[in-house]
XYZ file of C-alpha atoms in Angstrom:
376
model
C 0.000 0.000 0.000
C 2.809 2.410 0.883
C 4.701 1.616 -2.310
C 1.520 1.914 -4.385
C 0.720 5.459 -3.228
C 4.332 6.593 -3.533
C 4.538 5.233 -7.080
C 1.268 6.948 -8.094
C 2.042 10.336 -6.531
C 5.601 10.166 -7.903
C 7.728 12.438 -5.659
C 10.335 14.409 -7.610
C 13.883 15.257 -6.424
C 13.124 18.980 -6.354
C 9.775 18.679 -4.585
C 8.691 18.542 -0.951
C 7.197 15.397 0.591
C 5.226 15.502 3.861
C 3.618 12.842 6.032
C 1.727 14.583 8.876
C 0.902 11.237 10.572
C 4.179 9.486 9.847
C 4.052 6.677 12.414
C 7.260 4.671 12.037
C 8.088 6.422 8.745
C 6.934 3.989 6.048
C 5.945 6.696 3.556
C 9.118 8.671 4.307
C 11.373 5.660 3.711
C 9.652 4.672 0.476
C 9.714 8.263 -0.804
C 13.433 8.455 -0.113
C 13.945 5.145 -1.908
C 12.085 6.471 -4.969
C 14.076 9.711 -4.927
C 17.293 7.712 -4.655
C 16.374 5.515 -7.636
C 15.676 8.583 -9.741
C 19.281 9.661 -9.202
C 20.743 6.371 -10.417
C 20.357 4.022 -13.345
C 18.410 0.801 -12.920
C 20.346 -1.435 -10.541
C 19.629 -4.537 -12.625
C 21.953 -3.182 -15.324
C 24.946 -3.016 -12.974
C 27.150 -5.419 -11.137
C 27.012 -5.384 -7.354
C 30.319 -3.513 -7.163
C 29.286 -0.934 -9.778
C 26.002 -0.304 -8.015
C 27.794 0.101 -4.675
C 30.156 2.707 -6.159
C 27.271 4.585 -7.779
C 25.222 4.484 -4.560
C 28.170 5.880 -2.608
C 28.491 8.753 -5.068
C 24.844 9.707 -4.468
C 24.828 9.042 -0.719
C 25.649 12.633 0.200
C 22.827 13.911 -1.997
C 20.434 11.334 -0.544
C 21.326 12.460 2.993
C 20.237 16.010 2.100
C 16.727 14.960 1.060
C 15.360 14.426 4.592
C 16.921 17.705 5.699
C 15.564 19.793 2.846
C 12.697 17.996 1.127
C 11.213 15.111 3.163
C 9.265 15.976 6.329
C 7.328 13.917 8.855
C 5.260 14.643 11.965
C 3.343 12.620 14.517
C 1.285 13.274 17.632
C 2.980 10.353 19.394
C 6.544 11.252 20.460
C 7.675 7.609 20.259
C 6.435 7.326 16.675
C 8.189 10.549 15.709
C 11.446 9.212 17.145
C 11.000 5.849 15.413
C 10.460 7.592 12.070
C 13.525 9.781 12.592
C 15.603 6.692 13.379
C 14.282 4.902 10.261
C 15.231 7.881 8.079
C 18.669 8.035 9.705
C 19.303 4.330 9.050
C 18.517 4.848 5.371
C 20.290 8.147 4.727
C 22.604 8.846 7.664
C 20.601 11.999 8.421
C 17.959 12.418 11.133
C 16.086 14.803 8.869
C 12.955 16.717 9.820
C 10.620 14.389 11.692
C 8.949 16.239 14.545
C 6.557 15.733 17.445
C 3.575 18.016 16.822
C -0.199 18.178 16.402
C -0.673 18.235 12.634
C -4.387 19.022 12.907
C -3.651 22.409 14.527
C -0.510 23.228 12.518
C 0.629 25.939 11.889
C -1.848 28.113 13.815
C -1.696 26.536 17.249
C -0.323 23.698 19.307
C 1.957 23.274 22.292
C 4.035 20.211 21.395
C 7.829 20.602 21.225
C 8.161 20.039 17.472
C 5.976 22.989 16.463
C 8.651 25.756 16.530
C 10.991 23.653 14.393
C 8.263 22.885 11.874
C 7.306 26.559 11.631
C 10.846 27.344 10.455
C 10.034 25.448 7.253
C 6.733 27.141 6.371
C 8.119 27.986 2.939
C 8.173 24.236 2.221
C 5.496 22.689 4.458
C 3.180 25.607 5.102
C -0.422 25.596 3.788
C -0.407 25.497 0.008
C 3.325 24.732 -0.266
C 3.697 20.920 -0.193
C 4.247 19.074 -3.485
C 3.340 15.549 -2.316
C 1.487 14.628 0.883
C 1.371 10.950 1.835
C -0.293 9.712 4.996
C -2.290 7.065 6.796
C -4.247 9.194 9.298
C -5.773 7.784 12.484
C -9.446 6.925 12.074
C -12.322 5.985 14.321
C -15.230 7.648 16.104
C -13.612 6.975 19.492
C -10.926 9.598 18.790
C -13.082 12.418 17.416
C -11.691 15.953 17.386
C -13.605 18.544 19.419
C -13.145 22.063 20.733
C -11.731 25.288 19.271
C -9.469 23.476 16.806
C -12.524 22.772 14.632
C -12.912 26.494 14.002
C -9.568 26.400 12.182
C -11.256 24.219 9.586
C -14.244 26.542 9.136
C -12.532 29.942 8.827
C -9.365 31.109 7.125
C -6.601 33.399 8.455
C -8.729 36.507 7.817
C -11.741 34.951 9.572
C -13.350 34.386 6.177
C -15.525 31.286 6.002
C -14.115 28.584 3.741
C -15.329 25.250 2.333
C -15.172 22.828 5.241
C -16.067 19.337 6.404
C -16.540 20.578 10.003
C -20.302 21.066 9.682
C -23.313 18.803 10.042
C -25.185 17.952 6.845
C -28.733 16.914 5.929
C -30.596 16.209 2.699
C -33.433 18.162 1.178
C -36.464 16.327 -0.216
C -34.952 16.466 -3.699
C -31.758 14.808 -2.428
C -29.518 17.876 -2.472
C -27.185 18.421 0.454
C -27.865 21.169 2.970
C -25.215 22.428 5.348
C -26.298 22.626 8.977
C -24.727 23.916 12.165
C -21.018 23.749 12.940
C -20.185 20.217 14.050
C -19.268 19.775 17.707
C -17.029 16.791 16.898
C -15.523 15.356 13.712
C -13.661 12.088 13.209
C -9.965 12.733 12.449
C -9.888 11.053 9.048
C -12.362 13.622 7.680
C -10.376 16.522 9.076
C -7.183 15.125 7.602
C -8.784 14.991 4.154
C -9.453 18.733 4.335
C -6.070 19.400 5.954
C -4.234 17.463 3.252
C -6.003 19.337 0.452
C -5.225 22.687 2.065
C -1.620 21.632 2.698
C -0.599 20.868 -0.889
C -0.020 23.417 -3.613
C -2.344 23.635 -6.650
C -1.311 20.720 -8.844
C 0.168 18.903 -5.845
C -0.569 15.229 -5.195
C -2.092 13.488 -2.189
C -1.937 9.817 -1.258
C -4.107 8.749 1.700
C -5.424 5.594 3.289
C -9.050 6.007 4.390
C -11.747 3.714 5.780
C -14.044 2.453 3.034
C -17.069 4.036 4.675
C -15.960 7.531 3.690
C -16.086 6.542 0.025
C -19.223 4.394 0.130
C -21.531 5.232 3.057
C -24.825 6.809 1.917
C -25.066 9.247 4.856
C -25.221 12.986 4.180
C -22.017 13.720 6.134
C -19.977 11.228 4.100
C -21.520 12.387 0.831
C -20.627 15.989 1.709
C -17.007 14.938 2.236
C -16.950 13.152 -1.124
C -18.362 16.260 -2.776
C -15.681 18.361 -1.088
C -13.013 16.062 -2.539
C -14.541 16.288 -6.026
C -14.762 20.078 -5.816
C -11.131 20.507 -4.783
C -9.295 17.623 -6.454
C -9.027 15.308 -9.415
C -9.149 11.626 -8.463
C -6.091 9.832 -9.807
C -6.792 6.402 -8.330
C -8.979 4.572 -5.826
C -7.825 1.110 -4.738
C -9.758 -1.072 -2.292
C -7.524 -2.895 0.188
C -8.256 -6.196 1.945
C -8.638 -6.384 5.710
C -5.257 -8.163 5.976
C -3.524 -4.890 5.075
C -3.768 -3.574 8.648
C -5.058 -6.547 10.633
C -1.613 -8.091 11.131
C 0.632 -5.111 11.830
C -1.826 -2.699 13.461
C -4.616 -4.990 14.653
C -7.193 -2.879 12.778
C -10.036 -4.980 11.397
C -11.389 -2.345 8.992
C -11.691 -2.327 5.217
C -9.727 0.567 3.766
C -8.979 2.238 0.445
C -5.881 3.898 -0.962
C -6.932 7.198 -2.527
C -4.660 9.274 -4.769
C -5.693 12.863 -5.548
C -4.360 15.815 -7.497
C -5.342 19.278 -6.257
C -7.083 21.418 -8.854
C -5.591 24.709 -9.923
C -7.694 27.874 -9.985
C -7.723 27.706 -13.783
C -9.084 24.161 -13.679
C -11.786 25.169 -11.187
C -12.714 28.103 -13.386
C -13.012 25.805 -16.408
C -15.417 23.574 -14.476
C -17.509 26.527 -13.366
C -17.806 27.645 -16.987
C -18.303 24.269 -18.673
C -19.513 21.951 -15.911
C -17.745 19.047 -14.184
C -15.149 17.325 -16.340
C -15.625 13.707 -17.381
C -12.335 11.810 -17.170
C -11.053 8.253 -16.563
C -10.163 7.172 -13.017
C -8.045 4.153 -12.146
C -9.901 1.782 -9.820
C -8.800 -1.622 -8.561
C -9.413 -4.190 -5.829
C -6.418 -5.754 -4.098
C -6.956 -9.393 -3.211
C -3.564 -10.503 -1.847
C -0.986 -8.581 0.191
C 1.590 -11.330 0.713
C 0.253 -12.695 4.016
C -2.944 -14.115 5.476
C -5.002 -12.893 8.444
C -2.540 -14.501 10.867
C 0.513 -12.924 9.256
C 1.746 -16.100 7.581
C 3.423 -15.532 4.185
C 1.364 -16.358 1.079
C 3.221 -17.570 -1.996
C 1.978 -18.162 -5.544
C 0.876 -21.753 -6.253
C -0.154 -23.538 -9.437
C -3.431 -25.355 -10.063
C -2.162 -28.429 -8.179
C -1.161 -26.392 -5.140
C 2.581 -26.522 -5.816
C 4.731 -23.482 -5.115
C 5.657 -21.517 -8.230
C 9.271 -20.372 -8.334
C 10.419 -17.182 -10.006
C 13.891 -16.351 -11.204
C 16.095 -13.301 -11.285
C 19.638 -12.640 -12.439
C 22.496 -11.166 -10.421
C 25.704 -9.948 -12.058
C 29.027 -9.661 -10.212
C 32.641 -8.998 -11.113
C 34.824 -11.909 -10.006
C 38.574 -11.242 -9.929
C 40.795 -14.240 -10.695
C 44.591 -13.710 -10.803
C 44.100 -9.973 -11.145
C 41.621 -10.255 -14.023
C 38.027 -9.100 -13.443
C 35.424 -11.311 -15.077
C 31.740 -10.561 -15.261
C 29.590 -13.457 -14.033
C 25.804 -13.712 -14.202
C 23.988 -16.056 -11.814
C 20.302 -16.904 -12.090
C 18.597 -17.450 -8.736
C 15.184 -18.958 -8.108
C 12.821 -18.474 -5.159
C 9.149 -18.687 -4.256
C 7.010 -15.767 -5.433
C 5.262 -13.800 -2.697
C 1.572 -13.487 -3.582
C 1.313 -9.723 -3.231
C -0.692 -7.620 -5.695
C 1.003 -4.453 -4.409
C 4.591 -5.309 -5.256
C 6.551 -2.896 -7.369
C 6.582 -3.643 -11.086
C 10.385 -3.911 -10.815
C 10.021 -6.790 -8.348
C 7.476 -8.760 -10.359
C 9.014 -11.908 -11.898
C 8.838 -12.108 -15.664
C 6.268 -14.591 -16.893
C 4.240 -14.470 -13.670
C 0.553 -13.876 -14.397
C -0.428 -12.713 -10.903
C -2.037 -9.242 -10.787
C 0.279 -6.288 -10.273
C -1.653 -3.152 -9.316
C 1.272 -0.803 -9.902
C 1.935 -2.219 -13.378
C -1.794 -1.967 -14.135
C -1.773 1.692 -13.081
C 1.229 2.428 -15.300
C -0.560 0.789 -18.248
C -3.720 2.789 -17.461
C -1.775 6.070 -17.508
C -0.051 5.147 -20.770
C -3.425 4.435 -22.360
C -5.505 7.276 -20.898
C -3.013 9.926 -19.803
C -3.975 12.260 -22.642
C -7.563 12.319 -21.299
C -6.664 13.571 -17.809
C -7.862 17.148 -17.200
C -4.548 18.134 -15.600
C -2.754 17.167 -18.834
C -5.066 19.306 -20.940
C -3.639 22.375 -22.598
C -6.937 24.282 -22.362
């Protein structure tokens, strides 16, 4: 799931990446891995020694990414420290992973990471982030209440803005009607609005949300969906199985990975003039994530139940009597049954679904139809 959203939102070396609910830093690590790969040629084309030399040459540049371009925050101080340690193990730099309340940032908050985060408002302030990736906390038992909700209803000049922090009802004709300011809102809804406000126009968002937000018929959930459609283009919506979070987090909830692209003012103006745009959206259902409900690995099997082995080649330089010889070895191993593996990791000839490869094919086929690629 992490790799899927990072691949779709495609962080660039010159852009800013933010995870405001970073946990142990999964999105940060994968973003750094993608940025690192974009600075090198494909590793499969190199020997182990050549790749090591090339990686060393880019190590200093990679260590600057978490200091300048990759940011994380978490309400739990232990999670913030774990994410910082994970980034340090990958890049040698602690980077910018802070302990703060992302819901209240940058207006208020009393946690120790807030002053440090405010020093980077030019990169992670509202409307500045290029790519936001996050798996926010969700559940009615941790609803947000109090004055912080007013931050979602009014802007810096006390001007009312589009917001999810209201109650909603339906008229007899089915249209939505905004009611009174909500006294409590579940955090996942607030983080949708926060994420959209956080990224720049044209910026990308990758979020994991409970399925109910995207499918429940209630007026409140429909109002949130309408808010998303008003503010963003939908790049992809991928349903995830319950095993995605049941094993690691103990969360027995169906979720979806949602990738969005924030509309520019020009694109909003075009829709106001010509009506909502009709465009293709990538949608998929993930069936296998490499393990079952008990966390046991799942591998690909044939029709008789036998394990299917996949092969890959490794090339090394072997020095014999002072002469370096290139040697290619083909290795075989069981294939993890995971629909979310990177296309680079998928064995050739394997017919198991690959969501990332399917998304790449979808973009190649329909990319010219996306509104954000239009020259109008």
